[in-house]
mmCIF file of C-alpha atoms and ligand atoms in Angstrom:
data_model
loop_
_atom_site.group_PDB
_atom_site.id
_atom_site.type_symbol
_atom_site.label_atom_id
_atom_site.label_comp_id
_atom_site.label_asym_id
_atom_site.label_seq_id
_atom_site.Cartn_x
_atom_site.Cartn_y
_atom_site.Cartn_z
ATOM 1 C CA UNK A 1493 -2.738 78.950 -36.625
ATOM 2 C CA UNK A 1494 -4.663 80.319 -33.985
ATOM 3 C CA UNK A 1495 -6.055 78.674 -31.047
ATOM 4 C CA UNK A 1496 -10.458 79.211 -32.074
ATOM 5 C CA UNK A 1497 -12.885 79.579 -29.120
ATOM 6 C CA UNK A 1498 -17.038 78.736 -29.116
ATOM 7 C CA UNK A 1499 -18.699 79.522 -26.067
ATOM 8 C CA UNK A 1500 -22.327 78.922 -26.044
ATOM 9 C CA UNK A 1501 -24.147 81.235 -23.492
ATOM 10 C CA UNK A 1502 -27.695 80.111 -22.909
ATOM 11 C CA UNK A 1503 -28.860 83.030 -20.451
ATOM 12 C CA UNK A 1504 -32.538 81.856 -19.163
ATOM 13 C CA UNK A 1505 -33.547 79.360 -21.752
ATOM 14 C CA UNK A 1506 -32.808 75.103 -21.673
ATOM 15 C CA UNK A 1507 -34.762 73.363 -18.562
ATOM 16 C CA UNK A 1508 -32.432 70.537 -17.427
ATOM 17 C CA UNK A 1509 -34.234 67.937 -20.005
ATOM 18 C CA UNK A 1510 -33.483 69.950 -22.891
ATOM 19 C CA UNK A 1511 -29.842 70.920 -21.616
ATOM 20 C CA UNK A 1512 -29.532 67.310 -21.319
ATOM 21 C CA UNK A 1513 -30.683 66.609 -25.310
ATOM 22 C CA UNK A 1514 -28.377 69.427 -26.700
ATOM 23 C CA UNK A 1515 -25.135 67.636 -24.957
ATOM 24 C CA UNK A 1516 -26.238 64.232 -25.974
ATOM 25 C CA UNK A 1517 -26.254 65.132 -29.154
ATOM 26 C CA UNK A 1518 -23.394 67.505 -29.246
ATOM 27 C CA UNK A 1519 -21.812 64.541 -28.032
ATOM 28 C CA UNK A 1520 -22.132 61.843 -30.939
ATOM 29 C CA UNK A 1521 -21.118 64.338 -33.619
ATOM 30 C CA UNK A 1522 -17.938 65.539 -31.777
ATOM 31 C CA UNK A 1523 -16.806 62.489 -30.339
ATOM 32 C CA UNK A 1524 -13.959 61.358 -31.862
ATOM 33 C CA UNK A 1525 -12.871 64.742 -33.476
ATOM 34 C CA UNK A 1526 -9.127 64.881 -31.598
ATOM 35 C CA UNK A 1527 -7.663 67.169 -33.684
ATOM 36 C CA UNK A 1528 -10.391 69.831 -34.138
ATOM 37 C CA UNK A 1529 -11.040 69.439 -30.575
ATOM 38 C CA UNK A 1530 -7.432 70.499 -29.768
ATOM 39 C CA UNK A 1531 -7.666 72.938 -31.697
ATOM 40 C CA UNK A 1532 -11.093 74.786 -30.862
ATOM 41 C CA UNK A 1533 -12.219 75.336 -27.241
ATOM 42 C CA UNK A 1534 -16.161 74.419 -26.995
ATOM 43 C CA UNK A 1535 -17.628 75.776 -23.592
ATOM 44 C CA UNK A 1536 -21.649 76.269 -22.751
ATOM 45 C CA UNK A 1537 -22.676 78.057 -20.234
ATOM 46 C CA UNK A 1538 -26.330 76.935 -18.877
ATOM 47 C CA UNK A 1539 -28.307 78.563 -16.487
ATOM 48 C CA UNK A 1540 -27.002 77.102 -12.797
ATOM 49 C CA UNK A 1541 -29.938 74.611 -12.434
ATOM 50 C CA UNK A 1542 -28.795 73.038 -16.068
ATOM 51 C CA UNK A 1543 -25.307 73.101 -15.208
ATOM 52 C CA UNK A 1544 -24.830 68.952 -13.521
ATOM 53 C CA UNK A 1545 -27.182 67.553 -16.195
ATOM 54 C CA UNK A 1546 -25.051 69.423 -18.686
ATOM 55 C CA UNK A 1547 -22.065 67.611 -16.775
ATOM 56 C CA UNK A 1548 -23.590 64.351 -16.701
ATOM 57 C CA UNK A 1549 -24.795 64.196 -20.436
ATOM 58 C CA UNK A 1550 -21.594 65.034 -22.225
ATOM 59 C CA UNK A 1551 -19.455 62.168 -22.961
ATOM 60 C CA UNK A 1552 -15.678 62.237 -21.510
ATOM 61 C CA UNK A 1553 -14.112 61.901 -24.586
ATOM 62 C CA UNK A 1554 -15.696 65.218 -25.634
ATOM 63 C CA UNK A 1555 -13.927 68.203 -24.933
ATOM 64 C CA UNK A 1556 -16.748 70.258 -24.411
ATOM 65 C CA UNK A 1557 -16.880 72.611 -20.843
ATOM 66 C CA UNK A 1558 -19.448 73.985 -18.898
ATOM 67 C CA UNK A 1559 -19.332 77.806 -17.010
ATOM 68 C CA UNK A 1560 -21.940 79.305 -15.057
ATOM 69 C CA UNK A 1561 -23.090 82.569 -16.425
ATOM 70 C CA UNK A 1562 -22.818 84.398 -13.470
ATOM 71 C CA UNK A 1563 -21.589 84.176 -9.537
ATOM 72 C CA UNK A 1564 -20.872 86.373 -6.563
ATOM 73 C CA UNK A 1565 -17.867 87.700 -5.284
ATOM 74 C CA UNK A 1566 -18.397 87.203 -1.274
ATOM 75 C CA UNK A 1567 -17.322 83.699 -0.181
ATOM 76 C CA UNK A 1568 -20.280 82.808 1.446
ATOM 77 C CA UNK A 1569 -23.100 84.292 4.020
ATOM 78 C CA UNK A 1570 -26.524 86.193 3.805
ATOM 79 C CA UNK A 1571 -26.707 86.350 -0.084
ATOM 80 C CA UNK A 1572 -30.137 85.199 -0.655
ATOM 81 C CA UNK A 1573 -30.244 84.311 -3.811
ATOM 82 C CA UNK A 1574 -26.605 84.252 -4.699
ATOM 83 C CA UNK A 1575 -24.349 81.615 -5.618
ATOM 84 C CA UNK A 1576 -20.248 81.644 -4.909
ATOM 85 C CA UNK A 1577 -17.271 81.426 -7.040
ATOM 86 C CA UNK A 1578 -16.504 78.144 -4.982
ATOM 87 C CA UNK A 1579 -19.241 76.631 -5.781
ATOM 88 C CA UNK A 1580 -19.121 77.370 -9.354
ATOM 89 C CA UNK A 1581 -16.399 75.659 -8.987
ATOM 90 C CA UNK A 1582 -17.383 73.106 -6.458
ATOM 91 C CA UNK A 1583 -19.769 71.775 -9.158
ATOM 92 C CA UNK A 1584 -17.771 71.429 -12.370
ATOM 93 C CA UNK A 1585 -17.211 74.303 -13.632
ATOM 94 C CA UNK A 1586 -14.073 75.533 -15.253
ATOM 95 C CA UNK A 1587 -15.510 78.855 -16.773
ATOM 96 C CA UNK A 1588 -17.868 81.593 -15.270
ATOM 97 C CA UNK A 1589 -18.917 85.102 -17.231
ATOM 98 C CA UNK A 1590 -18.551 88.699 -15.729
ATOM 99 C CA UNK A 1591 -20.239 91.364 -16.651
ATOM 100 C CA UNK A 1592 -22.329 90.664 -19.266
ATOM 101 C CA UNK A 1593 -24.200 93.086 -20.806
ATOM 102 C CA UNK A 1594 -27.703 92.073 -19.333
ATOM 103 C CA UNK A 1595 -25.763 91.822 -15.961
ATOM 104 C CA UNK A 1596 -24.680 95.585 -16.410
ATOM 105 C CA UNK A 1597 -28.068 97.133 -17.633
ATOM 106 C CA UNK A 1598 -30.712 94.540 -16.885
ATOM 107 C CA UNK A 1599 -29.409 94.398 -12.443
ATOM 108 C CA UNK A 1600 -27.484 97.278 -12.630
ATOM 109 C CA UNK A 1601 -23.628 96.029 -11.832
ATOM 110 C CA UNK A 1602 -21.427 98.824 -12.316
ATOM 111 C CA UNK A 1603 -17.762 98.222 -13.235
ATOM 112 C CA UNK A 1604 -16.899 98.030 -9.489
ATOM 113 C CA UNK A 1605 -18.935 95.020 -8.862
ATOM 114 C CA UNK A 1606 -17.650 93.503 -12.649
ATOM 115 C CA UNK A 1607 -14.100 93.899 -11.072
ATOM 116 C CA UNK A 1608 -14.890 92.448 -7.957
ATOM 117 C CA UNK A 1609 -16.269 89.194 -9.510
ATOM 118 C CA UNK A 1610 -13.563 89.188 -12.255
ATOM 119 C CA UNK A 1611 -11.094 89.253 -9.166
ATOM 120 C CA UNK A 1612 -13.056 86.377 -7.003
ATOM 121 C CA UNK A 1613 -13.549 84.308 -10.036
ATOM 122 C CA UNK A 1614 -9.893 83.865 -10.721
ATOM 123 C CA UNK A 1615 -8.885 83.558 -6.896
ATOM 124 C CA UNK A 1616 -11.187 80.823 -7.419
ATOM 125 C CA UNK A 1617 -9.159 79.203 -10.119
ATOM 126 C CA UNK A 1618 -12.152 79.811 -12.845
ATOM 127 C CA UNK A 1619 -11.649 81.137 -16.236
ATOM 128 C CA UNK A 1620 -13.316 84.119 -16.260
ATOM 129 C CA UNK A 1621 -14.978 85.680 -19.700
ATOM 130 C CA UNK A 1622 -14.889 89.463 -18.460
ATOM 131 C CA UNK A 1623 -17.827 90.818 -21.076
ATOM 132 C CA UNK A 1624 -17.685 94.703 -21.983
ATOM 133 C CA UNK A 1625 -19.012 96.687 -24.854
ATOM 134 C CA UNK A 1626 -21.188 99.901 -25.660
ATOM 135 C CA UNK A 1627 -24.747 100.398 -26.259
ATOM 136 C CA UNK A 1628 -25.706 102.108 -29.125
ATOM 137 C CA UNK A 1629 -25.912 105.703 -27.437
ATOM 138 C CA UNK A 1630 -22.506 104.964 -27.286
ATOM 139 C CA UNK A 1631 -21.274 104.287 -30.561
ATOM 140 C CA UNK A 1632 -23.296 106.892 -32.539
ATOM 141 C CA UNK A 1633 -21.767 109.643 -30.085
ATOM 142 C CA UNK A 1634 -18.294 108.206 -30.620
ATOM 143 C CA UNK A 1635 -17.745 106.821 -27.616
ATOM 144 C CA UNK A 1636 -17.171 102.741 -28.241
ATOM 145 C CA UNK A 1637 -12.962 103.326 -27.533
ATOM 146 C CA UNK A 1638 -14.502 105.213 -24.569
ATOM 147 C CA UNK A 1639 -16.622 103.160 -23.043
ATOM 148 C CA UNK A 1640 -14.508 99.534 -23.642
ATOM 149 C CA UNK A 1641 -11.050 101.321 -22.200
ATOM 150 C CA UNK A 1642 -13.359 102.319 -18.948
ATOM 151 C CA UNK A 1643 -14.931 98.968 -18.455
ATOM 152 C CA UNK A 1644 -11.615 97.167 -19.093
ATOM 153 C CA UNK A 1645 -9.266 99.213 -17.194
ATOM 154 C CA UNK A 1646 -11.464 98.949 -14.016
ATOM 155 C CA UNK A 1647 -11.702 95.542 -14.364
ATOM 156 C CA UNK A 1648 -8.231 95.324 -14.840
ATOM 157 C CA UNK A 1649 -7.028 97.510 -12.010
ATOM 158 C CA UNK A 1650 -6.061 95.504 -9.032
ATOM 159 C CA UNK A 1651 -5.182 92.331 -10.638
ATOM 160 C CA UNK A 1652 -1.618 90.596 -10.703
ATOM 161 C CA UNK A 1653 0.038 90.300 -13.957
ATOM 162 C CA UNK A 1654 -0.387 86.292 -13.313
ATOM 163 C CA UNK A 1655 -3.467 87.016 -13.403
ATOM 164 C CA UNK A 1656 -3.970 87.266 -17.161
ATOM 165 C CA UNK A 1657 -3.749 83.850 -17.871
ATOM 166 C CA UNK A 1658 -7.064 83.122 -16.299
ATOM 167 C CA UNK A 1659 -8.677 85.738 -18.261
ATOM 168 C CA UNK A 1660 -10.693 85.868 -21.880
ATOM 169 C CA UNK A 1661 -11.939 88.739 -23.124
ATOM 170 C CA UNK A 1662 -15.453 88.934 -24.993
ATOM 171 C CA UNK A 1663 -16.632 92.262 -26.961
ATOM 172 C CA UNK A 1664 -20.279 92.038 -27.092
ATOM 173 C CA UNK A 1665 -21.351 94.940 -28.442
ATOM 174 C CA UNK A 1666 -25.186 95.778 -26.146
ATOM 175 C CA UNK A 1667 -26.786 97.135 -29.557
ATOM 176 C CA UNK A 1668 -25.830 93.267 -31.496
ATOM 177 C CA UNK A 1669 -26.889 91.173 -29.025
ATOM 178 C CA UNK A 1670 -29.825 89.598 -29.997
ATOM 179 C CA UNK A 1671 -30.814 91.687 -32.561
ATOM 180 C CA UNK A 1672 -29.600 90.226 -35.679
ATOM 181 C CA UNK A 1673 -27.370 93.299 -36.247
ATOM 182 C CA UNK A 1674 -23.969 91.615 -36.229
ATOM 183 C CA UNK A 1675 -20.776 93.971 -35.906
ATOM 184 C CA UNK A 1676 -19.112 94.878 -39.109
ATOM 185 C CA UNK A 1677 -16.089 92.526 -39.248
ATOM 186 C CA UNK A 1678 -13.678 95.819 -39.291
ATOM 187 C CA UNK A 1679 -15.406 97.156 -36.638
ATOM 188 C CA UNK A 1680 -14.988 94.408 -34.440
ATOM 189 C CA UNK A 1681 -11.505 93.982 -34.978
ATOM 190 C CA UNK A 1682 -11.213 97.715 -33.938
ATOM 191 C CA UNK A 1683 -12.200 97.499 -30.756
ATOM 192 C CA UNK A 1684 -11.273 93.685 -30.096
ATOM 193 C CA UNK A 1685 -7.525 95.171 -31.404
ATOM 194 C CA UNK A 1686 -7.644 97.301 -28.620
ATOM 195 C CA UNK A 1687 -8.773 95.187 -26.191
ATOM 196 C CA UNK A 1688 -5.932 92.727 -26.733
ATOM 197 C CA UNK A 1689 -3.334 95.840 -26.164
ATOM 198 C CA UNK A 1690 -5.245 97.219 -23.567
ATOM 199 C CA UNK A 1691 -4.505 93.463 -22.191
ATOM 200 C CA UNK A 1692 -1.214 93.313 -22.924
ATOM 201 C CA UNK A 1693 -0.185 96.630 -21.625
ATOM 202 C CA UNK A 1694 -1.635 95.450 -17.875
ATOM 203 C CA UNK A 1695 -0.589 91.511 -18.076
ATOM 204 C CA UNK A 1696 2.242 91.338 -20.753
ATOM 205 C CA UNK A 1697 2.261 89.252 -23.884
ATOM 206 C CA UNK A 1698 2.315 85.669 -22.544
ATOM 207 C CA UNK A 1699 0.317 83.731 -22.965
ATOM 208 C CA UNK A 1700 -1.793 85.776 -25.200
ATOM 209 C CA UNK A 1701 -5.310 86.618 -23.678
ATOM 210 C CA UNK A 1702 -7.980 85.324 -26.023
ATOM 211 C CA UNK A 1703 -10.376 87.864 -27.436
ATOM 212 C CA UNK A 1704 -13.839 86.912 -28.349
ATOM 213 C CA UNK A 1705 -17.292 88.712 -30.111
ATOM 214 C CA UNK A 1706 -20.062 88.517 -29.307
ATOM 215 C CA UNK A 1707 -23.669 90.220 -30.530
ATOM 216 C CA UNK A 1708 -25.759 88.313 -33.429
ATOM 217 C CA UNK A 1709 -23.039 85.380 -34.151
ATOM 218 C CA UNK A 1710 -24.239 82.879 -36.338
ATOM 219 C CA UNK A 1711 -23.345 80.403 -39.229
ATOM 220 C CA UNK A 1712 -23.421 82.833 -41.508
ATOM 221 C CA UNK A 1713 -21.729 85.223 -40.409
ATOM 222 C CA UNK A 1714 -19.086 83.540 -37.833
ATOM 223 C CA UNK A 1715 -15.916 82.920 -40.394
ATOM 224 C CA UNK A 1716 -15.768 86.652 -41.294
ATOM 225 C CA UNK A 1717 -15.485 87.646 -37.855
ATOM 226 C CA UNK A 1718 -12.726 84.919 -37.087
ATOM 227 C CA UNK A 1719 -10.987 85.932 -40.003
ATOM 228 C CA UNK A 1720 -10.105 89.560 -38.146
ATOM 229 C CA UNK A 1721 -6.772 89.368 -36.685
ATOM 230 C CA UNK A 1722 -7.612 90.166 -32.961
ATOM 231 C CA UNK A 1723 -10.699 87.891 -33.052
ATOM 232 C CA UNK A 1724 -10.069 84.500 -31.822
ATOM 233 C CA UNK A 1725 -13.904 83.372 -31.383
ATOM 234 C CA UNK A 1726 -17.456 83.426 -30.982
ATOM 235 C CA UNK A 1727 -19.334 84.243 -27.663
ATOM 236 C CA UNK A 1728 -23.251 83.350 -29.207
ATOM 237 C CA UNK A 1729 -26.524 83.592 -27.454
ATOM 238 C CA UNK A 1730 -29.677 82.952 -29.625
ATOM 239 C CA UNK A 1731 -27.278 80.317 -32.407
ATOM 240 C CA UNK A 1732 -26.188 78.178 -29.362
ATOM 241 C CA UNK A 1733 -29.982 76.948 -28.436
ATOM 242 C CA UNK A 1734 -30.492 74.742 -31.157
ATOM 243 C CA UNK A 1735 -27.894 72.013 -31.624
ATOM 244 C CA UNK A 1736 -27.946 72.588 -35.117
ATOM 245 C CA UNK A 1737 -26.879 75.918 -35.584
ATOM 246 C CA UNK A 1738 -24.377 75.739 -32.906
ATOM 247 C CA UNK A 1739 -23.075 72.695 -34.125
ATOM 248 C CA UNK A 1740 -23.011 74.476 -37.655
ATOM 249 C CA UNK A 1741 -20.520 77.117 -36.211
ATOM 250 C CA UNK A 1742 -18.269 74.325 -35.024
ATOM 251 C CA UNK A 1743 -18.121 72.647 -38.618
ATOM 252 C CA UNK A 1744 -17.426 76.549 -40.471
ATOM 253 C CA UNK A 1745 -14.624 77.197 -37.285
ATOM 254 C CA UNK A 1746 -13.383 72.973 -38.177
ATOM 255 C CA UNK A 1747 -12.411 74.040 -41.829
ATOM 256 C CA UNK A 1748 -10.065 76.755 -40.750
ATOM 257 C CA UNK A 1749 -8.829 74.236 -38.047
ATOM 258 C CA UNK A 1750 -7.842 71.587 -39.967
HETATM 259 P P1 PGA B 218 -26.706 86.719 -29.222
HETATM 260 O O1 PGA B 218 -26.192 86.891 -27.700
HETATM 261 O O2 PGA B 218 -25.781 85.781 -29.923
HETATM 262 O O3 PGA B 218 -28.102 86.174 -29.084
HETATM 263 O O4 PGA B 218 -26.700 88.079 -29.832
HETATM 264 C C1 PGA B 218 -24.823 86.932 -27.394
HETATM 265 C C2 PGA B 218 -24.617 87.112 -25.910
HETATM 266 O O5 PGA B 218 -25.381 87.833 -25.273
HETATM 267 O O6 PGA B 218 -23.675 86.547 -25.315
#
């Protein structure tokens, strides 16, 4: 049985209040779930201000994580407005994003900045969920192999083989996120199926790295994209803002898990 992930990306929503209410009540319904929680890896990722009230409000016995969604790759200096890998980690954080789509097209990071952060985030001993995926350009010219074997092979390109076991992937494809236009399952699994050989090919086979999608995930819809064979989770925007509907991917990923 494979090892299920559900990372909750909040992007610029959840004041620290609200961040606080969703974990609270996250909280009582997982507590006490060992097993699933072995079994599925739960991680939000609030906007930085959120992220110690997010800390503070989940109970220990809940294996739920918090990542940042973003953070630089200098160490430290005249960055207004930046905040480091360190302290990402510094505040208790086990998980940060790279690249995500909005990054890319929204403040224009190219791959070589991606690769850069990818690289700082795992000298700093973060998990790092490297984001790629085409727009829609893209995929109605035929490019979606394209496009995810350029974004993932510059990423890739100066890393260590050790390396890979700090890394998840996360195909979010630009033209599903937060549209309501999910992938097709099959397509999903094309291009997550080559992002896990694409993976193995740079960092070998062990441990396997974890490939997520993302783009339009919700209850509905979140088994059949688990059920692909190279698709070992959910990276959701809009679903993860209610506790509800995040919580109602949990219970759909809990009756494959146990
Ligand atoms: P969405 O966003 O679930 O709202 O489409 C996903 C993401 O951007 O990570």
């Amino acid at each position: 049985m494979k090892k299920i992930y559900l990372y909750g990306n909040w992007k610029m929503n959840m004041l620290p209040f609200e961040g606080e209410e969703f974990c609270r009540t996250l909280g009582n319904k997982m507590q006490g779930d060992i097993y699933s929680s072995e079994m599925i890896q739960v991680c939000l990722f609030p906007p930085f201000l959120s992220i110690p009230e997010v800390l503070k409000s989940l109970p220990e016995d809940v294996p739920v994580t918090c990542g940042a969604q973003d953070g630089y790759f200098e160490d430290r200096g005249a960055f207004t407005g930046e905040v480091s890998m360190d302290m990402v980690k510094a505040v208790g954080c086990s998980h940060v994003l790279a690249g995500h789509s909005e990054r890319r097209h929204i403040f224009g990071e190219s791959n070589e900045i991606v690769a850069k952060k990818l690289a700082k985030a795992l000298e700093a001993g973060l998990k790092a969920v490297l984001c790629f995926g085409e727009t829609l350009d893209e995929r109605e010219s035929g490019k979606t192999l394209a496009v995810a074997r350029e974004q993932l092979e510059s990423a890739f390109s100066g890393l260590e083989k050790d390396k890979g076991c700090g890394i998840i992937l996360a195909y979010e494809p630009v033209w599903a996120i937060g549209t309501g236009k999910n992938a097709r399952p099959e397509d999903a699994q094309e291009v997550c199926g080559f992002a896990a050989k694409m993976a193995e090919e740079h960092f070998g086979t062990h441990p396997k790295i974890p490939v997520l999608y993302g783009g339009s995930v919700k209850e509905s819809n979140a088994l059949d994209l688990l059920s692909q064979h190279d698709i070992d989770g959910a990276l959701v925007g809009g679903a993860s803002l209610k506790v509800d509907s995040f919580l109602g991917i949990y219970e759909n990923y809990r009756t494959i898990s146990v």
